[in-house]
CSV table of C-alpha atoms in Angstrom, one decimal:
chain,number,residue,atom,x,y,z
W,278,UNK,CA,-3.5,-12.4,13.3
W,279,UNK,CA,-5.8,-11.1,10.7
W,280,UNK,CA,-4.1,-9.6,7.6
W,281,UNK,CA,-5.3,-6.1,6.8
W,282,UNK,CA,-3.6,-4.1,4.1
W,283,UNK,CA,-6.0,-1.2,3.6
W,284,UNK,CA,-7.7,1.0,6.1
W,285,UNK,CA,-9.3,4.4,6.3
W,286,UNK,CA,-8.9,6.6,9.4
W,287,UNK,CA,-9.5,10.1,10.6
W,288,UNK,CA,-6.7,12.0,12.4
W,289,UNK,CA,-7.1,15.2,14.4
W,290,UNK,CA,-4.2,17.3,15.6
W,291,UNK,CA,-4.5,19.1,18.9
W,292,UNK,CA,-5.9,22.6,19.1
W,293,UNK,CA,-3.6,25.3,20.4
W,294,UNK,CA,-4.3,26.6,23.9
W,295,UNK,CA,-5.9,30.0,24.4
W,296,UNK,CA,-4.0,33.0,25.6
W,297,UNK,CA,-4.7,34.3,29.2
W,298,UNK,CA,-5.8,37.7,30.2
W,299,UNK,CA,-4.5,38.5,33.7
W,300,UNK,CA,-3.2,41.5,35.7
W,301,UNK,CA,-0.8,41.6,38.6
W,302,UNK,CA,-2.6,42.0,41.9
W,303,UNK,CA,0.2,42.2,44.6
W,304,UNK,CA,0.4,44.2,47.8
W,305,UNK,CA,2.6,47.3,47.6
W,306,UNK,CA,2.9,47.0,43.8
W,307,UNK,CA,0.9,49.7,42.1
W,308,UNK,CA,-0.1,49.5,38.4
W,309,UNK,CA,1.3,45.9,38.2
W,310,UNK,CA,0.4,45.6,34.5
W,311,UNK,CA,-0.6,42.6,32.4
W,312,UNK,CA,0.8,39.2,33.1
W,313,UNK,CA,-1.3,36.8,31.0
W,314,UNK,CA,0.7,34.0,29.4
W,315,UNK,CA,0.5,32.3,26.0
W,316,UNK,CA,-1.2,29.0,25.4
W,317,UNK,CA,0.6,25.9,24.4
W,318,UNK,CA,0.9,24.5,20.9
W,319,UNK,CA,-1.3,21.6,20.0
W,320,UNK,CA,0.2,18.1,19.5
W,321,UNK,CA,0.8,16.9,15.9
W,322,UNK,CA,0.0,13.5,14.5
W,323,UNK,CA,2.9,11.4,13.0
W,324,UNK,CA,3.1,8.1,11.2
W,325,UNK,CA,6.1,5.9,12.2
W,326,UNK,CA,7.3,2.9,10.2
W,327,UNK,CA,7.7,-0.1,12.6
W,328,UNK,CA,9.5,-3.2,11.2
W,329,UNK,CA,7.8,-5.3,13.9
W,330,UNK,CA,4.3,-4.8,12.4
W,331,UNK,CA,3.0,-6.6,9.3
W,332,UNK,CA,-0.6,-5.7,9.2
W,333,UNK,CA,-2.9,-2.6,9.7
W,334,UNK,CA,-5.4,-4.5,11.7
W,335,UNK,CA,-5.1,-2.2,14.7
W,336,UNK,CA,-6.6,0.6,12.6
W,337,UNK,CA,-9.5,-1.5,11.4
W,338,UNK,CA,-11.4,-1.1,14.6
W,339,UNK,CA,-10.0,2.2,15.9
W,340,UNK,CA,-10.8,4.8,13.2
W,341,UNK,CA,-10.4,8.1,15.0
W,342,UNK,CA,-7.1,9.3,16.5
W,343,UNK,CA,-6.6,12.7,18.1
W,344,UNK,CA,-3.5,14.3,19.5
W,345,UNK,CA,-3.5,16.2,22.8
W,346,UNK,CA,-4.7,19.8,23.0
W,347,UNK,CA,-2.4,22.6,24.1
W,348,UNK,CA,-3.1,23.9,27.6
W,349,UNK,CA,-4.4,27.4,28.1
W,350,UNK,CA,-2.0,30.1,29.3
W,351,UNK,CA,-2.0,31.1,33.0
W,352,UNK,CA,-1.4,34.2,35.1
W,353,UNK,CA,2.1,35.4,36.2
W,354,UNK,CA,3.2,35.0,32.6
W,355,UNK,CA,2.8,31.2,32.7
W,356,UNK,CA,2.8,29.6,29.3
W,357,UNK,CA,0.5,26.6,28.8
W,358,UNK,CA,1.9,23.1,28.3
W,359,UNK,CA,2.3,21.9,24.8
W,360,UNK,CA,0.1,19.1,23.7
W,361,UNK,CA,1.8,15.7,23.3
W,362,UNK,CA,2.4,14.5,19.8
W,363,UNK,CA,0.6,11.4,18.7
W,364,UNK,CA,2.7,8.7,17.0
W,365,UNK,CA,0.8,6.0,15.0
W,366,UNK,CA,2.9,3.0,14.2
W,367,UNK,CA,2.4,1.3,10.9
W,368,UNK,CA,4.2,-1.5,9.0
W,369,UNK,CA,7.1,-0.7,6.8
W,370,UNK,CA,5.9,-0.3,3.2
W,371,UNK,CA,2.8,1.8,4.1
W,372,UNK,CA,1.6,4.5,1.7
W,373,UNK,CA,-0.4,7.4,3.3
W,374,UNK,CA,-3.0,9.1,1.1
W,375,UNK,CA,-5.3,12.0,1.7
W,376,UNK,CA,-8.8,10.4,1.2
W,377,UNK,CA,-10.3,13.8,0.1
W,378,UNK,CA,-7.9,14.8,-2.5
W,379,UNK,CA,-6.3,11.4,-3.3
W,380,UNK,CA,-2.9,13.1,-2.8
W,381,UNK,CA,-0.1,10.8,-1.7
W,382,UNK,CA,1.3,12.3,1.5
W,383,UNK,CA,4.2,10.0,1.8
W,384,UNK,CA,5.6,6.4,1.6
W,385,UNK,CA,7.1,4.8,4.7
W,386,UNK,CA,9.6,2.4,3.3
W,387,UNK,CA,12.4,2.5,5.9
W,388,UNK,CA,12.2,1.3,9.6
W,389,UNK,CA,11.9,4.3,11.9
W,390,UNK,CA,10.9,6.7,9.1
W,391,UNK,CA,8.5,9.4,10.5
W,392,UNK,CA,5.9,11.3,8.6
W,393,UNK,CA,3.7,14.2,9.9
W,394,UNK,CA,0.1,13.9,8.7
W,395,UNK,CA,-1.6,16.6,10.8
W,396,UNK,CA,0.0,19.8,12.2
W,397,UNK,CA,-0.9,20.9,15.7
W,398,UNK,CA,-2.6,24.2,16.2
W,399,UNK,CA,-0.6,27.3,17.0
W,400,UNK,CA,-0.9,28.7,20.5
W,401,UNK,CA,-3.0,31.7,21.4
W,402,UNK,CA,-1.3,34.9,22.8
W,403,UNK,CA,-1.8,36.3,26.3
W,404,UNK,CA,-2.5,39.9,27.0
W,405,UNK,CA,1.2,40.5,28.0
W,406,UNK,CA,2.0,40.3,24.3
W,407,UNK,CA,-0.1,43.4,23.6
W,408,UNK,CA,1.3,45.8,26.1
W,409,UNK,CA,2.9,49.0,24.8
W,410,UNK,CA,3.8,52.5,25.8
W,411,UNK,CA,0.3,53.6,24.7
W,412,UNK,CA,-1.6,50.5,25.9
W,413,UNK,CA,-0.6,49.9,29.5
W,414,UNK,CA,-3.5,47.7,30.4
W,415,UNK,CA,-4.3,45.6,27.3
W,416,UNK,CA,-7.4,43.3,27.4
W,417,UNK,CA,-6.7,41.6,24.1
W,418,UNK,CA,-5.9,37.9,23.8
W,419,UNK,CA,-6.1,35.5,20.9
W,420,UNK,CA,-7.5,32.0,20.9
W,421,UNK,CA,-5.5,29.0,19.9
W,422,UNK,CA,-5.7,27.9,16.3
W,423,UNK,CA,-7.5,24.6,15.6
W,424,UNK,CA,-5.3,21.6,14.7
W,425,UNK,CA,-5.5,20.0,11.2
W,426,UNK,CA,-8.1,17.3,10.7
W,427,UNK,CA,-7.7,14.8,7.8
W,428,UNK,CA,-9.3,11.7,6.5
W,429,UNK,CA,-6.5,9.3,5.5
W,430,UNK,CA,-6.3,6.1,3.5
W,431,UNK,CA,-3.4,3.8,4.3
W,432,UNK,CA,-2.3,1.1,1.9
W,433,UNK,CA,0.3,-1.4,2.9
W,434,UNK,CA,2.5,-3.2,0.3
W,435,UNK,CA,4.9,-5.9,1.4
W,436,UNK,CA,8.5,-5.2,0.7
W,437,UNK,CA,10.2,-8.0,-1.2
W,438,UNK,CA,12.9,-8.5,-3.8
W,439,UNK,CA,11.2,-11.2,-5.7
W,440,UNK,CA,7.4,-11.7,-6.3
W,441,UNK,CA,5.6,-14.8,-7.4
W,442,UNK,CA,2.8,-14.9,-10.0
W,443,UNK,CA,0.6,-17.8,-11.0
W,444,UNK,CA,-2.7,-19.6,-11.0
W,445,UNK,CA,-4.0,-21.2,-7.9
W,446,UNK,CA,-2.1,-24.5,-7.2
W,447,UNK,CA,0.8,-23.5,-9.5
W,448,UNK,CA,3.2,-24.4,-6.7
W,449,UNK,CA,4.0,-20.9,-5.4
W,450,UNK,CA,3.7,-21.7,-1.7
W,451,UNK,CA,5.5,-25.0,-2.2
W,452,UNK,CA,8.3,-23.1,-3.9
W,453,UNK,CA,8.7,-20.7,-0.9
W,454,UNK,CA,8.7,-23.6,1.5
W,455,UNK,CA,11.4,-25.2,-0.7
W,456,UNK,CA,13.8,-22.3,-0.8
W,457,UNK,CA,13.2,-20.6,2.5
W,458,UNK,CA,12.2,-21.2,6.1
W,459,UNK,CA,8.7,-19.9,5.6
W,460,UNK,CA,5.9,-22.4,6.1
W,461,UNK,CA,2.8,-21.3,4.3
W,462,UNK,CA,-0.2,-23.6,4.1
W,463,UNK,CA,-0.1,-26.0,1.1
W,464,UNK,CA,-3.1,-28.0,0.0
W,465,UNK,CA,-4.6,-29.6,-3.1
W,466,UNK,CA,-7.4,-27.1,-3.5
W,467,UNK,CA,-7.5,-23.6,-5.1
W,468,UNK,CA,-6.9,-20.5,-3.1
W,469,UNK,CA,-5.1,-22.2,-0.2
W,470,UNK,CA,-3.1,-18.9,0.0
W,471,UNK,CA,-5.4,-16.2,1.2
W,472,UNK,CA,-2.9,-13.5,2.1
W,473,UNK,CA,0.6,-12.7,1.0
W,474,UNK,CA,3.4,-14.7,2.5
W,475,UNK,CA,7.1,-13.7,2.8
W,476,UNK,CA,10.2,-15.9,3.0
W,477,UNK,CA,13.9,-15.1,3.3
W,478,UNK,CA,16.0,-17.1,0.9
W,479,UNK,CA,19.6,-17.5,2.2
W,480,UNK,CA,21.9,-18.2,-0.7
W,481,UNK,CA,25.2,-17.9,1.2
W,482,UNK,CA,26.0,-17.1,4.8
W,483,UNK,CA,25.9,-13.3,4.1
W,484,UNK,CA,23.6,-13.2,1.1
W,485,UNK,CA,19.9,-13.4,1.1
W,486,UNK,CA,16.8,-11.9,-0.5
W,487,UNK,CA,13.1,-11.7,0.4
W,488,UNK,CA,10.5,-13.5,-1.8
W,489,UNK,CA,6.7,-12.8,-1.7
W,490,UNK,CA,3.9,-15.1,-2.6
W,491,UNK,CA,0.4,-13.7,-3.3
W,492,UNK,CA,-2.9,-15.4,-3.7
W,493,UNK,CA,-3.4,-17.0,-7.1
W,494,UNK,CA,-5.1,-15.3,-10.0
W,495,UNK,CA,-7.7,-16.7,-12.3
W,496,UNK,CA,-9.2,-15.5,-15.6
W,497,UNK,CA,-11.5,-12.5,-14.9
W,498,UNK,CA,-9.6,-11.5,-11.8
W,499,UNK,CA,-9.6,-7.9,-13.0
W,500,UNK,CA,-13.4,-8.0,-12.9
W,501,UNK,CA,-13.4,-9.4,-9.3
W,502,UNK,CA,-13.4,-13.2,-10.1
W,503,UNK,CA,-11.8,-15.3,-7.4
W,504,UNK,CA,-9.9,-13.1,-4.9
W,505,UNK,CA,-9.6,-10.4,-7.6
W,506,UNK,CA,-6.4,-8.5,-8.3
W,507,UNK,CA,-6.2,-6.4,-5.1
W,508,UNK,CA,-3.2,-8.4,-3.9
W,509,UNK,CA,-1.3,-7.6,-7.1
W,510,UNK,CA,-0.4,-4.3,-5.5
W,511,UNK,CA,2.0,-6.2,-3.2
W,512,UNK,CA,4.2,-6.9,-6.3
W,513,UNK,CA,4.5,-3.2,-7.2
W,514,UNK,CA,7.8,-2.8,-5.2
W,515,UNK,CA,9.5,-6.0,-6.1
W,516,UNK,CA,12.6,-6.0,-8.3
W,517,UNK,CA,11.9,-9.2,-10.3
W,518,UNK,CA,8.8,-11.3,-10.9
W,519,UNK,CA,8.7,-15.1,-11.2
W,520,UNK,CA,5.9,-16.4,-13.3
W,521,UNK,CA,5.2,-19.9,-12.1
W,522,UNK,CA,3.4,-22.3,-14.5
W,523,UNK,CA,2.0,-25.7,-13.6
W,524,UNK,CA,3.3,-28.2,-16.2
W,525,UNK,CA,1.0,-30.9,-15.0
W,526,UNK,CA,-2.4,-29.4,-14.0
W,527,UNK,CA,-4.9,-31.7,-12.4
W,528,UNK,CA,-7.6,-30.7,-14.8
W,529,UNK,CA,-5.3,-31.5,-17.8
W,530,UNK,CA,-5.6,-28.0,-19.1
W,531,UNK,CA,-3.0,-26.5,-21.3
W,532,UNK,CA,0.0,-24.9,-19.4
W,533,UNK,CA,0.3,-22.4,-22.3
W,534,UNK,CA,-3.3,-21.2,-21.7
W,535,UNK,CA,-2.7,-20.9,-18.0
W,536,UNK,CA,0.4,-18.8,-18.6
W,537,UNK,CA,-1.5,-16.5,-21.1
W,538,UNK,CA,-4.2,-15.9,-18.5
W,539,UNK,CA,-1.8,-14.6,-16.0
W,540,UNK,CA,-0.1,-12.3,-18.5
W,541,UNK,CA,-3.5,-10.9,-19.5
W,542,UNK,CA,-4.6,-10.2,-16.0
W,543,UNK,CA,-1.3,-8.6,-15.1
W,544,UNK,CA,-1.5,-6.3,-18.1
W,545,UNK,CA,-5.1,-5.3,-17.3
W,546,UNK,CA,-4.0,-4.4,-13.7
W,547,UNK,CA,-0.9,-2.4,-14.7
W,548,UNK,CA,0.7,-2.4,-18.1
W,549,UNK,CA,3.8,-0.9,-16.4
W,550,UNK,CA,4.0,-3.7,-13.9
W,551,UNK,CA,4.0,-6.1,-16.9
W,552,UNK,CA,7.2,-4.3,-18.0
W,553,UNK,CA,9.0,-5.3,-14.8
W,554,UNK,CA,11.8,-7.9,-15.2
W,555,UNK,CA,10.0,-11.2,-15.3
W,556,UNK,CA,11.3,-14.8,-15.4
W,557,UNK,CA,9.3,-17.8,-16.6
W,558,UNK,CA,9.4,-20.8,-14.2
W,559,UNK,CA,7.8,-24.0,-15.2
W,560,UNK,CA,7.0,-26.1,-12.1
W,561,UNK,CA,6.2,-29.7,-11.4
W,562,UNK,CA,8.7,-31.0,-14.0
W,563,UNK,CA,8.9,-34.3,-12.1
W,564,UNK,CA,5.3,-35.1,-13.0
W,565,UNK,CA,5.9,-35.0,-16.8
W,566,UNK,CA,7.9,-37.4,-19.0
W,567,UNK,CA,11.1,-35.9,-20.5
W,568,UNK,CA,9.9,-35.8,-24.1
W,569,UNK,CA,6.5,-34.3,-23.2
W,570,UNK,CA,8.2,-31.8,-20.8
W,571,UNK,CA,10.3,-30.3,-23.7
W,572,UNK,CA,7.2,-30.1,-25.8
W,573,UNK,CA,5.2,-28.2,-23.1
W,574,UNK,CA,8.1,-25.8,-22.4
W,575,UNK,CA,8.3,-25.0,-26.2
W,576,UNK,CA,4.5,-24.5,-26.4
W,577,UNK,CA,4.5,-22.0,-23.5
W,578,UNK,CA,7.5,-20.1,-24.8
W,579,UNK,CA,6.0,-19.8,-28.3
W,580,UNK,CA,2.5,-18.8,-27.0
W,581,UNK,CA,3.9,-16.0,-24.9
W,582,UNK,CA,6.6,-15.1,-27.5
W,583,UNK,CA,8.9,-15.3,-24.5
W,584,UNK,CA,12.5,-13.9,-24.8
W,585,UNK,CA,13.5,-13.8,-21.1
W,586,UNK,CA,15.0,-16.5,-18.8
W,587,UNK,CA,13.2,-19.8,-18.6
W,588,UNK,CA,13.6,-22.3,-15.8
W,589,UNK,CA,12.2,-25.8,-15.4
W,590,UNK,CA,12.0,-26.9,-11.8
W,591,UNK,CA,10.2,-29.2,-9.3
W,592,UNK,CA,9.6,-27.2,-6.1
W,593,UNK,CA,8.5,-30.2,-4.1
W,594,UNK,CA,11.6,-32.2,-4.9
W,595,UNK,CA,13.9,-29.1,-5.0
W,596,UNK,CA,14.9,-29.9,-8.5
W,597,UNK,CA,16.4,-26.8,-10.1
W,598,UNK,CA,15.5,-24.5,-7.2
W,599,UNK,CA,19.1,-24.0,-6.0
W,600,UNK,CA,20.3,-22.8,-9.4
W,601,UNK,CA,17.3,-20.5,-9.7
W,602,UNK,CA,18.0,-19.0,-6.2
W,603,UNK,CA,21.6,-18.4,-7.0
W,604,UNK,CA,20.7,-16.8,-10.3
W,605,UNK,CA,18.2,-14.5,-8.6
W,606,UNK,CA,20.8,-13.4,-6.1
W,607,UNK,CA,23.3,-12.7,-8.8
W,608,UNK,CA,20.7,-10.7,-10.7
W,609,UNK,CA,19.8,-8.6,-7.7
W,610,UNK,CA,23.5,-7.9,-6.9
W,611,UNK,CA,24.2,-6.8,-10.5
W,612,UNK,CA,21.0,-4.7,-10.5
W,613,UNK,CA,22.1,-2.9,-7.3
W,614,UNK,CA,25.6,-2.3,-8.7
W,615,UNK,CA,24.2,-0.8,-11.9
W,616,UNK,CA,21.8,1.4,-9.9
W,617,UNK,CA,24.7,2.8,-8.0
W,618,UNK,CA,26.9,3.4,-11.0
W,619,UNK,CA,24.5,4.2,-13.9
W,620,UNK,CA,22.4,7.3,-13.3
W,621,UNK,CA,20.4,6.8,-16.5
W,622,UNK,CA,19.4,3.3,-15.5
W,623,UNK,CA,18.5,4.5,-12.0
W,624,UNK,CA,16.3,7.3,-13.5
W,625,UNK,CA,14.6,4.8,-15.8
W,626,UNK,CA,13.8,2.4,-13.0
W,627,UNK,CA,12.5,5.3,-10.8
W,628,UNK,CA,10.2,6.4,-13.6
W,629,UNK,CA,8.9,2.8,-14.1
W,630,UNK,CA,8.3,2.5,-10.3
W,631,UNK,CA,6.3,5.7,-10.3
W,632,UNK,CA,4.2,4.5,-13.2
W,633,UNK,CA,3.5,1.2,-11.5
W,634,UNK,CA,2.5,3.0,-8.3
W,635,UNK,CA,0.2,5.4,-10.1
W,636,UNK,CA,-1.5,2.7,-12.2
W,637,UNK,CA,-2.0,0.3,-9.3
W,638,UNK,CA,-3.5,3.1,-7.2
W,639,UNK,CA,-5.8,4.2,-10.0
W,640,UNK,CA,-7.0,0.6,-10.5
W,641,UNK,CA,-7.6,0.0,-6.8
W,642,UNK,CA,-9.5,3.4,-6.6
W,643,UNK,CA,-11.7,2.3,-9.5
W,644,UNK,CA,-12.5,-0.9,-7.7
W,645,UNK,CA,-13.3,1.0,-4.5
W,646,UNK,CA,-15.6,3.4,-6.5
W,647,UNK,CA,-17.4,0.5,-8.2
W,648,UNK,CA,-17.9,-1.2,-4.8
W,649,UNK,CA,-19.3,2.0,-3.3
W,650,UNK,CA,-21.7,2.4,-6.2
W,651,UNK,CA,-23.0,-1.2,-5.8
W,652,UNK,CA,-23.3,-0.7,-2.0
W,653,UNK,CA,-25.4,2.5,-2.5
W,654,UNK,CA,-27.5,1.1,-5.3
W,655,UNK,CA,-26.4,3.7,-7.8
W,656,UNK,CA,-25.7,2.6,-11.4
W,657,UNK,CA,-22.6,3.6,-13.2
W,658,UNK,CA,-23.1,5.0,-16.7
W,659,UNK,CA,-21.1,2.1,-18.0
W,660,UNK,CA,-23.5,-0.4,-16.4
W,661,UNK,CA,-26.5,1.2,-18.3
W,662,UNK,CA,-27.1,-0.7,-21.5
W,663,UNK,CA,-29.0,0.1,-24.7
W,664,UNK,CA,-31.9,-2.0,-23.4
W,665,UNK,CA,-32.4,0.2,-20.3
W,666,UNK,CA,-35.3,2.7,-20.5
W,667,UNK,CA,-33.9,6.1,-19.8
W,668,UNK,CA,-37.4,7.3,-18.8
W,669,UNK,CA,-36.9,5.1,-15.7
W,670,UNK,CA,-33.8,7.1,-14.7
W,671,UNK,CA,-35.6,10.5,-14.7
W,672,UNK,CA,-35.6,12.1,-11.2
W,673,UNK,CA,-38.9,12.3,-9.4
W,674,UNK,CA,-39.5,15.9,-8.5
W,675,UNK,CA,-41.3,14.9,-5.3
W,676,UNK,CA,-38.6,12.3,-4.3
W,677,UNK,CA,-35.0,12.5,-3.4
W,678,UNK,CA,-32.5,13.8,-5.9
W,679,UNK,CA,-30.5,11.0,-7.6
W,680,UNK,CA,-27.1,11.6,-9.0
W,681,UNK,CA,-25.6,9.1,-11.5
W,682,UNK,CA,-21.8,8.9,-11.2
W,683,UNK,CA,-19.3,8.3,-14.0
W,684,UNK,CA,-16.6,6.0,-12.8
């Protein structure tokens, strides 16, 4: 199945049914009076988190969704039928955003969680509602109110406890295969991983955590090089990051340089995400001699001025992976206990999570805006250099109006 983590759709709630104007017309009943019923309410549109879904591909090809309209009122005081609500099922971890205002409507992070995104229209009133002692035969009715219509943007972020960072071929997919039952594709060429992969790591019989692998980053990813940084948003909700570094790269490049590239790209994407708990994991230790291994570890640590945990492993031979998994499980348990018992720590993490969400969304919106400008052929002011002749950018009075957008 195709992996789709961003879609734009339009939803329309059902309109309310119109009120009915009717009078009793029965034999032997004089002056029967009004008996027009109210219309029915329009159906609303809801998003529902479904743990059985892992992609938004269903909404890539069906962009318009409309709830049922309320039925009109009938005679003999019959109220119209209410329109049926429309339930759109989305993966757990989906953020719903109003595309017009960029307002976050809600996050669906729990299975079964429900979010109303468009309110159905209110029903119209029949003429029975307007009868009074001075108005015995009212001919007034009201139409149903229109339902809400909204353009929505949905972003899906995978929910995982641990996220993997690294260059292509750093061994991230091999590490997931080594510690979990997940079987992502592994090959000896860059960008083997094209979409995020999830694996469940079982430490003990009743203890496990979820680990996420995203496509590798390269230098310049923040400007769109390689697969770009769009997949970094899937690490926004992780609790700890593992920075995997290849100790024996095939091109004989420096592991310290590779580690620095990832840190720089991560910081450009979201400085707050760079503040997330991060562990340094040097992979492919079995391919380096012992004395050279220690030297490379020292070089990476000094280059990054690293003060956090450091692990030296070989994912393919499972050397050091068991200890790393147990330490991760212990860290996650201690973190959960502290969150439950330390309100200050919980507030601090909540504030960090919000900053990460805001920065990630702003970065992705900037990428979308730049892509739209390129598609429409309009230059951003940042793309206009000193060598550009501003006379060329003057609007032609006889031609279409051109608006230059600041991104």
